[in-house]
PDB file of C-alpha atoms and ligand atoms in Angstrom:
ATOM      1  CA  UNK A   1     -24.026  17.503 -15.474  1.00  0.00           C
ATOM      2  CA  UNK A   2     -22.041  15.818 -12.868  1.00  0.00           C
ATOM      3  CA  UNK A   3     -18.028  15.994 -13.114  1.00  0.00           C
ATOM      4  CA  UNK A   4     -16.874  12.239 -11.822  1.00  0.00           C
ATOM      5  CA  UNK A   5     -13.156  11.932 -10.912  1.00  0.00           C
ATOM      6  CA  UNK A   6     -11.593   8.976 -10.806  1.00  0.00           C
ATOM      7  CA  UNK A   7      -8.428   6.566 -11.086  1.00  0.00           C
ATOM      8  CA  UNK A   8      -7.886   4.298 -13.297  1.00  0.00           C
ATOM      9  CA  UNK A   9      -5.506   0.571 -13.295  1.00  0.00           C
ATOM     10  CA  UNK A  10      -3.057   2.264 -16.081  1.00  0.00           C
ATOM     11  CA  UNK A  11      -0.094   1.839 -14.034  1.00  0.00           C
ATOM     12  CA  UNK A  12       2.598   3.268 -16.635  1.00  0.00           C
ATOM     13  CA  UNK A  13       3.665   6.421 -14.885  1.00  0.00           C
ATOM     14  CA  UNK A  14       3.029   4.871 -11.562  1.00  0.00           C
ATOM     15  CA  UNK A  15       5.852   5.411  -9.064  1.00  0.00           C
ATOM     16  CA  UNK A  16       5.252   2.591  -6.263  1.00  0.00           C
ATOM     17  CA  UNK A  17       7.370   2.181  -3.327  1.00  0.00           C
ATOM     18  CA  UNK A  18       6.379  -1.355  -1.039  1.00  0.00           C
ATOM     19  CA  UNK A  19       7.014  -2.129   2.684  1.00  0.00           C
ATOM     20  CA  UNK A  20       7.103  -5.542   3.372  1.00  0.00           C
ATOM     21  CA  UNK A  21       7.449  -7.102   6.753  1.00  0.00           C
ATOM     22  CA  UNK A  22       9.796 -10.045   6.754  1.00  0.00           C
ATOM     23  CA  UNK A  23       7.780 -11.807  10.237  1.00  0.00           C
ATOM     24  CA  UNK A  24       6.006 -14.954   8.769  1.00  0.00           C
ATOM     25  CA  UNK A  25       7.352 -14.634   5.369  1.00  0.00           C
ATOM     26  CA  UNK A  26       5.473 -18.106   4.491  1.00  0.00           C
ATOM     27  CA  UNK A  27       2.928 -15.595   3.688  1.00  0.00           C
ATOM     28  CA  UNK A  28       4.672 -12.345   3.576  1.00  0.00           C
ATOM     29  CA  UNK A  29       6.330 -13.469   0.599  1.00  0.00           C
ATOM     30  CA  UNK A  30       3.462 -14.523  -1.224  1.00  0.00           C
ATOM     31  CA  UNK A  31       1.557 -10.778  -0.929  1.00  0.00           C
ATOM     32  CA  UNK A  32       4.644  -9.653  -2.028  1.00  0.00           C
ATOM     33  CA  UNK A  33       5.037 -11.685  -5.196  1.00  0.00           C
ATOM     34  CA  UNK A  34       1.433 -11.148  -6.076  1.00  0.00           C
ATOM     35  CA  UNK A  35       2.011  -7.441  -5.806  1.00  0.00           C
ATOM     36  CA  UNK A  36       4.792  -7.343  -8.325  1.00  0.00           C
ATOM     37  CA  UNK A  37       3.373  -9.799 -10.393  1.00  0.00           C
ATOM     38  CA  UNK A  38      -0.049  -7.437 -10.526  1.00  0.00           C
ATOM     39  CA  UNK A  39       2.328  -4.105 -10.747  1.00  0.00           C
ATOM     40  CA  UNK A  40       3.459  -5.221 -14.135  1.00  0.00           C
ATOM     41  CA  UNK A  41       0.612  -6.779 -15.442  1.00  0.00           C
ATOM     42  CA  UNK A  42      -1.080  -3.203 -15.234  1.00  0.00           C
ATOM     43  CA  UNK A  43       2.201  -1.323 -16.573  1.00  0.00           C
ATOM     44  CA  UNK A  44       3.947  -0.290 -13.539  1.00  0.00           C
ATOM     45  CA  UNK A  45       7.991  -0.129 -14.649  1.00  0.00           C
ATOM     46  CA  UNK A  46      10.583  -2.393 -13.197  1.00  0.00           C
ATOM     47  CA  UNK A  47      12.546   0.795 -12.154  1.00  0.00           C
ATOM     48  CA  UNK A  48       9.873   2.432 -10.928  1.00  0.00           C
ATOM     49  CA  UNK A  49       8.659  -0.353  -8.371  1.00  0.00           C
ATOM     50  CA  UNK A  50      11.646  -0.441  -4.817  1.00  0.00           C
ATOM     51  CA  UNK A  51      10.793  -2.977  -2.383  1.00  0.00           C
ATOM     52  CA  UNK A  52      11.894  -2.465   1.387  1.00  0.00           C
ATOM     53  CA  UNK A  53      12.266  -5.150   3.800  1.00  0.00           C
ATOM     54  CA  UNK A  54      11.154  -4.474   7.728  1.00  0.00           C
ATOM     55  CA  UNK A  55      11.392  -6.952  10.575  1.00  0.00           C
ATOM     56  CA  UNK A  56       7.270  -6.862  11.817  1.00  0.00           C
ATOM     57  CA  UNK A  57       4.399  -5.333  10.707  1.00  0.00           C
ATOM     58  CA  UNK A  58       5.098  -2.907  13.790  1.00  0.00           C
ATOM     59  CA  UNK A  59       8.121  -1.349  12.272  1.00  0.00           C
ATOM     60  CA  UNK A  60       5.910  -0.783   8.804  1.00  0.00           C
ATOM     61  CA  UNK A  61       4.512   2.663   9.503  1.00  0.00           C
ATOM     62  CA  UNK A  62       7.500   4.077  10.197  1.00  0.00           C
ATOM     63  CA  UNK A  63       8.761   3.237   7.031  1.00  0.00           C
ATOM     64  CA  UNK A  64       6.111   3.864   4.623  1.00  0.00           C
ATOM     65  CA  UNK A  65       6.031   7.616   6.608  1.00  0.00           C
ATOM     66  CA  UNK A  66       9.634   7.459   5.172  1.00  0.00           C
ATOM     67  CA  UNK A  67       8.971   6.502   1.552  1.00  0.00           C
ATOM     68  CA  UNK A  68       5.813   8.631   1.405  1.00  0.00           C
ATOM     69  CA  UNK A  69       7.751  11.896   2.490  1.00  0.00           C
ATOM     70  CA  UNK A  70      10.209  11.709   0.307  1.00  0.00           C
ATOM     71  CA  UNK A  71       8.314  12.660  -2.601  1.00  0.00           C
ATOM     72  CA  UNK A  72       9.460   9.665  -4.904  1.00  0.00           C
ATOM     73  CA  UNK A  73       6.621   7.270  -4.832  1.00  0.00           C
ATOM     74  CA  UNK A  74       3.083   8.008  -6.199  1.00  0.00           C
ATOM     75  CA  UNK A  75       1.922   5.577  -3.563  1.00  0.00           C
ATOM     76  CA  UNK A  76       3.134   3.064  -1.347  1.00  0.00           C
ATOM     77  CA  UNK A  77       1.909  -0.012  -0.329  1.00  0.00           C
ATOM     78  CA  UNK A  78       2.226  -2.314   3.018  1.00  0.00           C
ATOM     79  CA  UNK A  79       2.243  -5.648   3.207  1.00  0.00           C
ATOM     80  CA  UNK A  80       2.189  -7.688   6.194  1.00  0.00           C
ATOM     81  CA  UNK A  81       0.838 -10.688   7.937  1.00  0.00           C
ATOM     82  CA  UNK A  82       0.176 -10.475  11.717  1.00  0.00           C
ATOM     83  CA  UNK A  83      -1.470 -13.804  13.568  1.00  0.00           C
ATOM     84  CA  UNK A  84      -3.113 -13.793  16.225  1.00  0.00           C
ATOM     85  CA  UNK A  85      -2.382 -17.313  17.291  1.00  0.00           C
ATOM     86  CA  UNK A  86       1.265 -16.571  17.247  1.00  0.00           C
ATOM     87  CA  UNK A  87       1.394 -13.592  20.125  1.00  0.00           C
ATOM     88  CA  UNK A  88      -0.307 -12.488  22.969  1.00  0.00           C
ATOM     89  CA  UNK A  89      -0.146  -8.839  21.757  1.00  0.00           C
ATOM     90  CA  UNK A  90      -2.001  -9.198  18.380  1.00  0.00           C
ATOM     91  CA  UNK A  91      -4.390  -6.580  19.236  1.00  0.00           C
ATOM     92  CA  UNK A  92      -1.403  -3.955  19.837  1.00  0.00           C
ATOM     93  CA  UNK A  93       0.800  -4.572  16.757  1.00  0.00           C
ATOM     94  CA  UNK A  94      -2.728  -4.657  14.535  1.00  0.00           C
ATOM     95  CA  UNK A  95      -3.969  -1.414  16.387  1.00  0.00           C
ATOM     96  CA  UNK A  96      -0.522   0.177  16.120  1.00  0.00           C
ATOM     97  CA  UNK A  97       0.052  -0.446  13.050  1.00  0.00           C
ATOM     98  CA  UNK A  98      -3.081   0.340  11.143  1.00  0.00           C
ATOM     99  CA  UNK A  99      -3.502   3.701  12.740  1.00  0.00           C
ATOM    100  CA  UNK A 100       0.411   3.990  12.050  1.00  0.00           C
ATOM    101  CA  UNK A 101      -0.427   3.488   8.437  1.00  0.00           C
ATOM    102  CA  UNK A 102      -3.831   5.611   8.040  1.00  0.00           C
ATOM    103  CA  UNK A 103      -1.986   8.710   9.716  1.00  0.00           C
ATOM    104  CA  UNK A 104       1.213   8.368   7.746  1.00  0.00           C
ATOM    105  CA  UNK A 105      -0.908   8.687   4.653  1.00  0.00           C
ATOM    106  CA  UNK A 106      -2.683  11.887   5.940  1.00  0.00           C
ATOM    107  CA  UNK A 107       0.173  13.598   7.224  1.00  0.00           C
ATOM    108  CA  UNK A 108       2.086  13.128   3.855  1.00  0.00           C
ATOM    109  CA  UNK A 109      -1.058  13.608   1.226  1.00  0.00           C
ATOM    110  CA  UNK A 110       0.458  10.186  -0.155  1.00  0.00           C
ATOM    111  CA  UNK A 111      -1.571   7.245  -0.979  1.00  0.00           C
ATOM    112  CA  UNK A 112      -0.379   4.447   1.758  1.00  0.00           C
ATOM    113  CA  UNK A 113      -2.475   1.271   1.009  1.00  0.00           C
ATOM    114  CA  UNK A 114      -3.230  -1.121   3.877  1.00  0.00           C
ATOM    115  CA  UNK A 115      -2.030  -4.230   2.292  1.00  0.00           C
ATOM    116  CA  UNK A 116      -1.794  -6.059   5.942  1.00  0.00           C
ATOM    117  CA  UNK A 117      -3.495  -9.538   7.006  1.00  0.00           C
ATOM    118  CA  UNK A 118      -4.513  -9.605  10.314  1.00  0.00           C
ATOM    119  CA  UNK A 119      -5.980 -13.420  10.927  1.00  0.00           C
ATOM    120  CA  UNK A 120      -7.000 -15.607  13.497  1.00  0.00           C
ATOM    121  CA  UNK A 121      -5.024 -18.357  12.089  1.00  0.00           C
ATOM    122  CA  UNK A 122      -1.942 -19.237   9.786  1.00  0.00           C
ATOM    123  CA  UNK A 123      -5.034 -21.098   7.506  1.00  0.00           C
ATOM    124  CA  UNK A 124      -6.678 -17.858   7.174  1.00  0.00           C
ATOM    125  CA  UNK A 125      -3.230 -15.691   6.253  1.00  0.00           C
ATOM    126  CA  UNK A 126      -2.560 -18.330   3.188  1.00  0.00           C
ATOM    127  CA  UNK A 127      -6.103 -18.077   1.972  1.00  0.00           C
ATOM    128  CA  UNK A 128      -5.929 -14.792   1.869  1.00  0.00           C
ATOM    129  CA  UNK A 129      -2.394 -14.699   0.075  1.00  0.00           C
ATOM    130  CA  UNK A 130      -3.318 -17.736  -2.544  1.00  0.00           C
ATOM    131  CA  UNK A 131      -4.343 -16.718  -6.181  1.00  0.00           C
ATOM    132  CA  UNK A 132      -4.488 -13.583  -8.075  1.00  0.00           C
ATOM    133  CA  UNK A 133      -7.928 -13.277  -7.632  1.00  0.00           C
ATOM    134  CA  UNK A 134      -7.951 -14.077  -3.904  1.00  0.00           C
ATOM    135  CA  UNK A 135      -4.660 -11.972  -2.246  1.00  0.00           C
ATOM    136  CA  UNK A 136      -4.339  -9.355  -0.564  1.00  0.00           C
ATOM    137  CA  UNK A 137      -1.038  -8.066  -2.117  1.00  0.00           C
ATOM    138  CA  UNK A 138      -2.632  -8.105  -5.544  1.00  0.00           C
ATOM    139  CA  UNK A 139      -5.868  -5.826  -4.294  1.00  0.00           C
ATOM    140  CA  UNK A 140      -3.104  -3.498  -2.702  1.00  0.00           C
ATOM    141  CA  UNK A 141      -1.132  -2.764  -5.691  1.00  0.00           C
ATOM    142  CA  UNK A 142      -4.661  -2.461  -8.074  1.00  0.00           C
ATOM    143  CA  UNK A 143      -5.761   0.225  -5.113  1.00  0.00           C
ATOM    144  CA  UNK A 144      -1.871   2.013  -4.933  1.00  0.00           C
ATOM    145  CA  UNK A 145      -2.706   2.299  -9.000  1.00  0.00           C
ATOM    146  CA  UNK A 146      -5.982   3.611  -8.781  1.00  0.00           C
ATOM    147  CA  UNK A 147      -4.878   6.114  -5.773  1.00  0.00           C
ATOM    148  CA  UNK A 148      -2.112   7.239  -7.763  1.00  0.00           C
ATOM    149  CA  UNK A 149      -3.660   7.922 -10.880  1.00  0.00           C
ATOM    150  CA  UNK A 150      -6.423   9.553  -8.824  1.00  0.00           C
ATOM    151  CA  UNK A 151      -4.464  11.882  -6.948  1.00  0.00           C
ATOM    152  CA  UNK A 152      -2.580  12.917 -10.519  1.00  0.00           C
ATOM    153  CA  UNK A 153      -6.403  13.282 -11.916  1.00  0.00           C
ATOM    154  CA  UNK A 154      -6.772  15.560  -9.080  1.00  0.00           C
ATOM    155  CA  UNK A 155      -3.382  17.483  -8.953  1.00  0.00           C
ATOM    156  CA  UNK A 156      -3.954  18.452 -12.771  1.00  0.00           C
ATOM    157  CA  UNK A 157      -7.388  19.646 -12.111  1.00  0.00           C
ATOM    158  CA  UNK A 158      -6.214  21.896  -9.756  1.00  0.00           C
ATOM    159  CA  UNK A 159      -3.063  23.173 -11.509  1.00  0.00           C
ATOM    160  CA  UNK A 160      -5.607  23.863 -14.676  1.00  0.00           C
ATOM    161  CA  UNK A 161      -7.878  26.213 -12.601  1.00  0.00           C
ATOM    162  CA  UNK A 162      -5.018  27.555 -10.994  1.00  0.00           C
ATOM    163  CA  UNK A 163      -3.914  29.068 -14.599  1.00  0.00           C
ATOM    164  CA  UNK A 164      -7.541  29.320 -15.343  1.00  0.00           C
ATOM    165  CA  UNK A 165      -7.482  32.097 -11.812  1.00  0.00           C
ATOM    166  CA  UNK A 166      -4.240  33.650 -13.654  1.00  0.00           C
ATOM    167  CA  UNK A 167      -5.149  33.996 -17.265  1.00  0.00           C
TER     168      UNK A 167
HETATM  169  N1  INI B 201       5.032  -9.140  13.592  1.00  0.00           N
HETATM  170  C1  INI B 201       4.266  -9.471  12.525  1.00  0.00           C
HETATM  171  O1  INI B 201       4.413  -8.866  11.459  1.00  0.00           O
HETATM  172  N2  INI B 201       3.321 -10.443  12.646  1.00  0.00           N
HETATM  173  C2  INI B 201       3.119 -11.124  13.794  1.00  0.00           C
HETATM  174  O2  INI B 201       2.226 -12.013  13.824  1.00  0.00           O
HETATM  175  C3  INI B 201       3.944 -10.834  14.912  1.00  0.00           C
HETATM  176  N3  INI B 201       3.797 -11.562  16.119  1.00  0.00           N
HETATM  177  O3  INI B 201       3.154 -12.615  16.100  1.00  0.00           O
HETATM  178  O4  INI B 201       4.351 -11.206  17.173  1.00  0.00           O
HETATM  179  C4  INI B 201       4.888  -9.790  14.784  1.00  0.00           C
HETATM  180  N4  INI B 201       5.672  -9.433  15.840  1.00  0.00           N
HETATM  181  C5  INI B 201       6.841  -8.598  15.676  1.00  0.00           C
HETATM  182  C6  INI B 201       6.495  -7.105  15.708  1.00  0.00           C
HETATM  183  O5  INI B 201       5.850  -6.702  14.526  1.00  0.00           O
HETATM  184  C7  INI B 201       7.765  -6.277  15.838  1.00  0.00           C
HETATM  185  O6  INI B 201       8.641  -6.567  14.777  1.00  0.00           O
HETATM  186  C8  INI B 201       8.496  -6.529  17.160  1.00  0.00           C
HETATM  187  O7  INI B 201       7.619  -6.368  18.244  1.00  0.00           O
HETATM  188  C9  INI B 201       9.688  -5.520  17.326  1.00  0.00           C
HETATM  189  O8  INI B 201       9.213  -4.176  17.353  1.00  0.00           O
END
């Protein structure tokens, strides 16, 4: 029979560190509240959630490298909004920052969720950032739950065969 793996949305011995970019907060700030607000709903502890504030999604990377390296967080979510009305150079900070993001999470072994809006317009960036069941910051903290718990699923599989090997 086939062995499935998987995580779950039991948040409770989550550790989840978030970077949030403070550049068009309007609908920065909304991910962000939607991500808390869907952090506790599935168990996540106040004291186990820390929240740090960049200036642009550009300087996010860097950051969530930081966080995941530091062994404290089970997974770490971005959150960002970058609009492509607003600056010639949309297609650098998205590129930038999105492979910034993917390789941060490989290099560390860390769950880094891409919790980042990249629209055409402001509409678009507060229609994706309205209700629970329509925001990106909510999706990113249900995937940062389901990564974590994964990646425990995962570590205690191989720490059983390991004393399996031994015994
Ligand atoms: N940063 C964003 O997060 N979103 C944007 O839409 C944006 N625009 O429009 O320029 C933006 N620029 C700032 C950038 O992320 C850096 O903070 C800045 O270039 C300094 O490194």
């Amino acid at each position: 029979m086939q062995k499935i793996k998987e995580g779950s949305l039991d948040g409770k011995e989550c550790r989840i560190g978030i970077v949030v970019s403070n550049f068009n907060e309007f609908v920065t700030s909304r991910l962000l509240n939607s991500a808390l607000e869907t952090l506790h709903k599935e168990g996540v502890e106040e004291d186990n959630i820390e929240v740090v504030r960049v200036p642009g999604a550009f300087e996010i990377p860097l950051l969530a490298k930081q966080l995941a390296r530091s062994r404290q967080y089970d997974a770490v979510i971005c959150l960002g909004a970058v609009i492509r009305g607003e600056t010639p150079h949309f297609d650098y900070i998205s590129t930038e920052m999105s492979r910034g993001i993917a390789q941060a999470s490989w290099d560390t072994g860390i769950p880094i969720v891409f919790g980042v809006l990249t629209a055409n317009t402001a509409e678009q960036a507060l229609e994706r950032s309205g209700g629970p069941e329509k925001n990106r910051g909510a999706d990113a903290a249900r995937t940062a739950i389901e990564m974590a718990t994964l990646m425990k699923v995962l570590q205690d599989g191989e720490r059983n065969l390991t004393g399996f090997r031994q015994s």
